[in-house]
Structure formats: C-alpha cells, structure tokens
mmCIF file of C-alpha atoms in Angstrom:
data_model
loop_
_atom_site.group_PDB
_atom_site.id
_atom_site.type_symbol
_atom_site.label_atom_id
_atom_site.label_comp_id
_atom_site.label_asym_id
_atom_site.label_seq_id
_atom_site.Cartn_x
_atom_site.Cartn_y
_atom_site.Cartn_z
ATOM 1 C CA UNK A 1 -67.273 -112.512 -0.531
ATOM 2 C CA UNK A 2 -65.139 -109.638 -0.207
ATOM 3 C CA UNK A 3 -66.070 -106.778 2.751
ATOM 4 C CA UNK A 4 -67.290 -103.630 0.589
ATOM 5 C CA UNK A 5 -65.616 -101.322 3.939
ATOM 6 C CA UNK A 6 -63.406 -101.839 6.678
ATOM 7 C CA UNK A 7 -64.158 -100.162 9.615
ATOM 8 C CA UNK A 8 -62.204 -99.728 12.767
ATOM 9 C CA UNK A 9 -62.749 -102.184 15.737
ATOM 10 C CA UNK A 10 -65.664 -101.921 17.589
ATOM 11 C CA UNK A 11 -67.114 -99.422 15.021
ATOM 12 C CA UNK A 12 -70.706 -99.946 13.276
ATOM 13 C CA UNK A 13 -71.055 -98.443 9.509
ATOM 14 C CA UNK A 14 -72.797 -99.376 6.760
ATOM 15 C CA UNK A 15 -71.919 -99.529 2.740
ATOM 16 C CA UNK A 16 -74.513 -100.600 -0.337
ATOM 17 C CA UNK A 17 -73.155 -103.419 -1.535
ATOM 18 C CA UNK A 18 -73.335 -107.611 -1.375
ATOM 19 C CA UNK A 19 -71.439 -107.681 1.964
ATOM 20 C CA UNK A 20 -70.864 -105.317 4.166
ATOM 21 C CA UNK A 21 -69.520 -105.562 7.742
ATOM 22 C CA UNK A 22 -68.947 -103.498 11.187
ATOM 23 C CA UNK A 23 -68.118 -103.620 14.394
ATOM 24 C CA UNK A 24 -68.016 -108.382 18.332
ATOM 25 C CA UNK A 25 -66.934 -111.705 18.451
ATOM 26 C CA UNK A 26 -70.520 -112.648 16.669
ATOM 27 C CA UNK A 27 -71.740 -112.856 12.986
ATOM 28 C CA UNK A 28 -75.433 -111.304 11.375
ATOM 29 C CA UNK A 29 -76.663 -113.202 8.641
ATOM 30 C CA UNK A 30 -78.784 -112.550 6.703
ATOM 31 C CA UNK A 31 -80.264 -113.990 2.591
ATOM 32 C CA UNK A 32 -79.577 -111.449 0.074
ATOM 33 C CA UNK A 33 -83.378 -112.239 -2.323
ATOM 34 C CA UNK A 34 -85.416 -109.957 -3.783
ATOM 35 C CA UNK A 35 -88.240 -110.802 -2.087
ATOM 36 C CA UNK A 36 -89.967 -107.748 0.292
ATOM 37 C CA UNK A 37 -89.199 -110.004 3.505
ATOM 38 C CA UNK A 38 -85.708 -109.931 2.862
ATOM 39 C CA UNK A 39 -85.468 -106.464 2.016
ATOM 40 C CA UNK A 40 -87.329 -105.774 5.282
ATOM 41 C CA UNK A 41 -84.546 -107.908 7.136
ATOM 42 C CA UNK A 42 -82.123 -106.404 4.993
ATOM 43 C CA UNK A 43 -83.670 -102.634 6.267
ATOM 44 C CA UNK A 44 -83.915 -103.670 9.803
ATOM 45 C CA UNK A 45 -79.918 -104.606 10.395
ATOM 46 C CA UNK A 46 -79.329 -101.287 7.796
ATOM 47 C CA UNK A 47 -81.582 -99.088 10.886
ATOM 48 C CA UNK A 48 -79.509 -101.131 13.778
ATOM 49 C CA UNK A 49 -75.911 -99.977 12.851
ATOM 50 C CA UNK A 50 -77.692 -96.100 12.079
ATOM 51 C CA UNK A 51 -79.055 -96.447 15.437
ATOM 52 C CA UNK A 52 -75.546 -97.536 17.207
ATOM 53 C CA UNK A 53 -73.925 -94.784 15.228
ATOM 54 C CA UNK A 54 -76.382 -92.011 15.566
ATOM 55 C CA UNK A 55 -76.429 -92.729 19.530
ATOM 56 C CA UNK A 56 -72.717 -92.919 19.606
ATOM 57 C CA UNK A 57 -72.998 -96.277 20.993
ATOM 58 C CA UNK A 58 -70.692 -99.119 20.365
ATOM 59 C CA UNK A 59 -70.565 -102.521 20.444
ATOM 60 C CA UNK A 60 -68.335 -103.913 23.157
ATOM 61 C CA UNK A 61 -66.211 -106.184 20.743
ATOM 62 C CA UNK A 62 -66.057 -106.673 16.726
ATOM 63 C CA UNK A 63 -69.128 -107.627 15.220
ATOM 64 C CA UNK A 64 -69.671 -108.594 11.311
ATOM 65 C CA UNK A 65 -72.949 -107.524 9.286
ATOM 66 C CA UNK A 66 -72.941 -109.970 6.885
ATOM 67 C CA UNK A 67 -76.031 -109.652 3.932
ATOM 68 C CA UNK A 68 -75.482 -113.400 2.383
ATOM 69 C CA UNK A 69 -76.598 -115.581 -0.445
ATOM 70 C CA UNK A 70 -77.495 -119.266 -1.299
ATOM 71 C CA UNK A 71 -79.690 -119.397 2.258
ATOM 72 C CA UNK A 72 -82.637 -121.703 1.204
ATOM 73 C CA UNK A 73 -79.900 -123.634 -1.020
ATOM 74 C CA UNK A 74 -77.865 -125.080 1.689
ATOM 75 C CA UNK A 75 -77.234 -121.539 3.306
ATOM 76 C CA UNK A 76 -73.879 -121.588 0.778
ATOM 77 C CA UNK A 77 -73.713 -117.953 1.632
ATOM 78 C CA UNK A 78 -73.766 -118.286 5.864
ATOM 79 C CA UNK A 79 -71.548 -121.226 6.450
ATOM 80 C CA UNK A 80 -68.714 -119.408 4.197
ATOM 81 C CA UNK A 81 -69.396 -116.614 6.388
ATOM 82 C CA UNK A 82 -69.201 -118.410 9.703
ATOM 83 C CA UNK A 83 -66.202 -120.720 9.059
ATOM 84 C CA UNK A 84 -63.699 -117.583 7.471
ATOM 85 C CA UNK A 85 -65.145 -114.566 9.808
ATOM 86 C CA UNK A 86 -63.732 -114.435 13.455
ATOM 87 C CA UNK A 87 -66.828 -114.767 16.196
ATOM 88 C CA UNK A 88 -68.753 -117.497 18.365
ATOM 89 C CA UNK A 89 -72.017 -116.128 17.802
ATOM 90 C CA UNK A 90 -74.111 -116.446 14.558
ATOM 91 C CA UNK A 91 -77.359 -114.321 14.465
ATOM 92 C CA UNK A 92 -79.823 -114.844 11.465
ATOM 93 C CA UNK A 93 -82.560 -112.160 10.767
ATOM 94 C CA UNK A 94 -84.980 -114.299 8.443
ATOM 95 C CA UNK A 95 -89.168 -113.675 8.050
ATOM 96 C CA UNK A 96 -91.340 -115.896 10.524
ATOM 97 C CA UNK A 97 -94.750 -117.153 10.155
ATOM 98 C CA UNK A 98 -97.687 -115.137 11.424
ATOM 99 C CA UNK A 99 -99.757 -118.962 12.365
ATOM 100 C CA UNK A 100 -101.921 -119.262 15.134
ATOM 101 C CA UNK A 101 -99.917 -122.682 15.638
ATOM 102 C CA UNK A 102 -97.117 -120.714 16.352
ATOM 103 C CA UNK A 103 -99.185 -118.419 18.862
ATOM 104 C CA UNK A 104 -97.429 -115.861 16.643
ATOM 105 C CA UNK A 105 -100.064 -112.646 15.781
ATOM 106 C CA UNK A 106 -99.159 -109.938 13.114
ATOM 107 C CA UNK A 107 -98.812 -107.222 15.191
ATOM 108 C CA UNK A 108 -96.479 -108.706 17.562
ATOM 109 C CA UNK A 109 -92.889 -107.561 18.463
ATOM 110 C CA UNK A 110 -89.700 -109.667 16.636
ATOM 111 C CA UNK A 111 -90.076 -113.724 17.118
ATOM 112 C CA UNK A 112 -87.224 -115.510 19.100
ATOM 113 C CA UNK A 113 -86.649 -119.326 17.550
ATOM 114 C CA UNK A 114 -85.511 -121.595 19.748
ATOM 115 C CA UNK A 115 -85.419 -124.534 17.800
ATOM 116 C CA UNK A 116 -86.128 -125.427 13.819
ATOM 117 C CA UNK A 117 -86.106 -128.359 11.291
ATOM 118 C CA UNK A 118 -81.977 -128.477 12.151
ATOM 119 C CA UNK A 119 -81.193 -127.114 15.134
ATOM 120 C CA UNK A 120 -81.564 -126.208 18.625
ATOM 121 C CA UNK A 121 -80.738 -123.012 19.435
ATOM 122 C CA UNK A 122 -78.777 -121.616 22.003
ATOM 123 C CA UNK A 123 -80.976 -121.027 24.757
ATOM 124 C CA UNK A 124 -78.679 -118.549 26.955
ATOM 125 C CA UNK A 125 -78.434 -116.229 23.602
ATOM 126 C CA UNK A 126 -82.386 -116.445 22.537
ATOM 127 C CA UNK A 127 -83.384 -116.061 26.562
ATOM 128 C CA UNK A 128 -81.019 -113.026 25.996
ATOM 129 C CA UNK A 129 -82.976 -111.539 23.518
ATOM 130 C CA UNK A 130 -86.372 -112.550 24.629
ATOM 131 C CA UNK A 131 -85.829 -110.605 27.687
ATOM 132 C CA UNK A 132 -83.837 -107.175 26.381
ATOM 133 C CA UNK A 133 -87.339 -107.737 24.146
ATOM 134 C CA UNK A 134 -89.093 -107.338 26.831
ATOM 135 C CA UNK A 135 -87.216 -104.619 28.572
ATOM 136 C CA UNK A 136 -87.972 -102.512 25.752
ATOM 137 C CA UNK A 137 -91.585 -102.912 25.970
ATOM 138 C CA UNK A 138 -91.329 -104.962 21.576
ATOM 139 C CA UNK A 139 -93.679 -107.649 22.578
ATOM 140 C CA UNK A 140 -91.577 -110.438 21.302
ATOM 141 C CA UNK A 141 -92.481 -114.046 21.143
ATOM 142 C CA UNK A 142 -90.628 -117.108 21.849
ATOM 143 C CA UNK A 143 -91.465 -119.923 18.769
ATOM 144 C CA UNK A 144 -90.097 -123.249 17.463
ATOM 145 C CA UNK A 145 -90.384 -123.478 13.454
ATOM 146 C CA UNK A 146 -91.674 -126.450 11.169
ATOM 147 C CA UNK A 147 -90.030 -127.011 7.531
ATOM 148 C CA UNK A 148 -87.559 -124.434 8.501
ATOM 149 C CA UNK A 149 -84.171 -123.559 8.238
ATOM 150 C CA UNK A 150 -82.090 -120.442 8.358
ATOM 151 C CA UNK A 151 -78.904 -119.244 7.733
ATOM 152 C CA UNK A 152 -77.905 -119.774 11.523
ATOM 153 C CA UNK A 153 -79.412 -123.009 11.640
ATOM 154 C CA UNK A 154 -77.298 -123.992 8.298
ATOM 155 C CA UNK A 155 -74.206 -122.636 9.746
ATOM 156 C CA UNK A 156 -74.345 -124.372 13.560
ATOM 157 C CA UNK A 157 -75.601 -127.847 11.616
ATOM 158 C CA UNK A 158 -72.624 -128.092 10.168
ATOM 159 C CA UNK A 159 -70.390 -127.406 12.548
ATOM 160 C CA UNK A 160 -69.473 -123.225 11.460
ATOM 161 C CA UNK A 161 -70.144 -121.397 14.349
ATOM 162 C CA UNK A 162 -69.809 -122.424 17.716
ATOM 163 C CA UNK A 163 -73.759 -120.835 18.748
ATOM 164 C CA UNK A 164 -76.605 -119.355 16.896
ATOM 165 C CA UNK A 165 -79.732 -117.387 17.137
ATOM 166 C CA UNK A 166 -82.168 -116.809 15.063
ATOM 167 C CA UNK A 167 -84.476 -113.307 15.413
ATOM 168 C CA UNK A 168 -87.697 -113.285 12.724
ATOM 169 C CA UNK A 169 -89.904 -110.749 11.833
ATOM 170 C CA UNK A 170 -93.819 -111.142 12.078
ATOM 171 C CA UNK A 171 -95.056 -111.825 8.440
ATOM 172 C CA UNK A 172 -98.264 -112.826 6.463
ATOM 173 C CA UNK A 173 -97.804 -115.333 3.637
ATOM 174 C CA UNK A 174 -94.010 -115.539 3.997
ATOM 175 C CA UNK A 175 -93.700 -117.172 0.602
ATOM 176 C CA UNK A 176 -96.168 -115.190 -1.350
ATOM 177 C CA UNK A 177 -98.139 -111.519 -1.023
ATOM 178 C CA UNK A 178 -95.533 -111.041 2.020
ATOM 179 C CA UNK A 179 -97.404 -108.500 4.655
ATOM 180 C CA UNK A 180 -95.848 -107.332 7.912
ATOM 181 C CA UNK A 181 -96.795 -104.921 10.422
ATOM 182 C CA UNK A 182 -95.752 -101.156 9.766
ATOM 183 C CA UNK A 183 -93.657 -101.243 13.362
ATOM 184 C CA UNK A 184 -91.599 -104.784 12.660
ATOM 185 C CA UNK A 185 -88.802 -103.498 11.011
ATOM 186 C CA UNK A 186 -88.262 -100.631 13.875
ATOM 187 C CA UNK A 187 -89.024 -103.400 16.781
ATOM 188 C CA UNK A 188 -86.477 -105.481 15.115
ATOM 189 C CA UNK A 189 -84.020 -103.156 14.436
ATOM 190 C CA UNK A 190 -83.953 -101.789 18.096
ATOM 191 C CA UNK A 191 -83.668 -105.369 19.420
ATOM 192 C CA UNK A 192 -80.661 -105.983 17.371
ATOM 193 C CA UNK A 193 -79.381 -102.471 18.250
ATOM 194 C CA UNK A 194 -79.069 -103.047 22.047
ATOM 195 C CA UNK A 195 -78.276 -106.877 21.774
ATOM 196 C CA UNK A 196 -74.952 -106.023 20.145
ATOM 197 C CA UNK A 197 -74.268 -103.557 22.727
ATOM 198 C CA UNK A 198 -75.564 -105.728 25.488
ATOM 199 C CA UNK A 199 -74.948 -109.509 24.083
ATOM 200 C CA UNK A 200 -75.798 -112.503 26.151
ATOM 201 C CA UNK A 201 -73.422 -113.892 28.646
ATOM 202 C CA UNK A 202 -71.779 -117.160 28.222
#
C-alpha cells in the first residue's frame, strides 16, 4: 500500500487513488468494494477532510485516511494498515443494519458500535463520539452487532492497534438493494470532521 500524497503534519487533503492519507496519532479504515455502501463510506471520510480544509481547521496531531482492501476476508487490508502506520486509535467507517433489534431506524444519525462478533470496543472513544453526536444535534445511536466484523474489529483482534472504534452508517439491506437516508453521508461526515479535531481523551 503505498500513500498516493504526502501531506504536511497535521494537514487534511485528499487524492483519488487506493490509499490516500492526511493529517493524529489514529488510523480511518475503511473497505475499498464496489458496493454503494462503501462508496457512501468512502464519500463520507472524502466530505470530512473537505470540511477540515474548507474551515481551515486542523487536526491536533497526524491522522491517516486509509481506504483499504481484503475487509470481509480477514480485514488483510486494515491490520497491514494498523501494524506499519504510526497511531493508537483505529476508526472503521463500515454500513450498519437498519433492524428494529438493533433499535436502529433509517433515518437516524451515524451508529456508534460498541461491541461486535470480535471485539469490544473502546468505550472512552465510542462514548466520545456518541456524545460530540449529540452535541451536533446527528441523532446517533449506540448498537452492538451480530455476525459482524469490521476492519477495526480485525485490526484490535489481532493485536494491530492499541484501540478501535467503529462509526456505521444507517442502511437498508446492507448486503443487497443497499438504501440509506439522503442526510447519512453528511451526518457522518460531520461526526468524523469534529472527532478528529476534538478526539476522545485517554
């Protein structure tokens, strides 16, 4: 995986390629598919780093946007990621069910895992986000996922980053006619926005 730009320190830019990467001492991931949910991740870290750059703000240390491959076959792409990319903190951006067993409606604001199949996650980081959520008036929702893994969960299972987070967006039949609300990808991509410029304590 080679970096497609190299930005200065603290910086947040973007590049249209496999891997791209900008400005703290914590990791993005996300599965590069062609599936609409990705590309709807894919969009909503994209809109993050415009909004960072177009409000002149900046991240407080380095961060890494990392657009991986290989999640759903061992997350190949992630743990690479994790192990040879300086950080402590991996955040995955991955689709999440719209179930009524997950008390998780379309319309809501970005979902906040705080466990799955592999892990648990780190509760300081996911509190983090569930309440800048809140702050900014997104609606999100706090869930635990069945049969799931992400590339944050791959990555802290085997031992590759030292905590992880996992932020999903809101979406009907995430394995087949994928639907999500017209304001997910915004609601995400503002959360991620002014968690890298506000990241959870240790």
């Amino acid at each position: 995986m080679r970096p497609a730009c190299t930005p200065a320190r603290g910086s947040a830019s973007t590049a249209a390629a496999a891997a791209w990467w900008s400005s703290a001492t914590s990791s993005l991931l996300l599965p590069r598919r062609p599936r609409r949910t990705h590309r709807a991740a894919l969009t909503a870290l994209v809109s993050a780093a415009r909004r960072l750059h177009e409000e002149g703000r900046r991240p407080p240390a380095d961060t890494y946007l990392v657009c991986t491959a290989g999640e759903e076959m061992g997350g190949i792409g992630a743990t690479y990621a994790s192990r040879t990319l300086p950080g402590e903190i991996t955040l995955a951006l991955d689709v999440g069910p719209v179930e009524a067993e997950y008390q998780v409606p379309a319309g809501s604001g970005p979902v906040v895992a705080y466990a799955d199949d592999a892990v648990v996650y780190g509760k300081p980081v996911a509190d983090r986000l569930m309440a800048l959520g809140r702050e900014l008036g997104l609606d999100p929702r706090a869930a635990v996922w069945e049969s799931y893994h992400s590339d944050a969960s791959r990555s802290k299972s085997s031992g590759q980053t030292a905590r992880a987070a996992l932020l999903s967006l809101p979406t009907l039949s995430t394995h087949g006619y994928e639907v999500q609300h017209r304001e997910t990808v915004e609601r995400c991509a503002r959360l991620v926005a002014e968690f890298l410029c506000r990241p959870a304590p240790r």
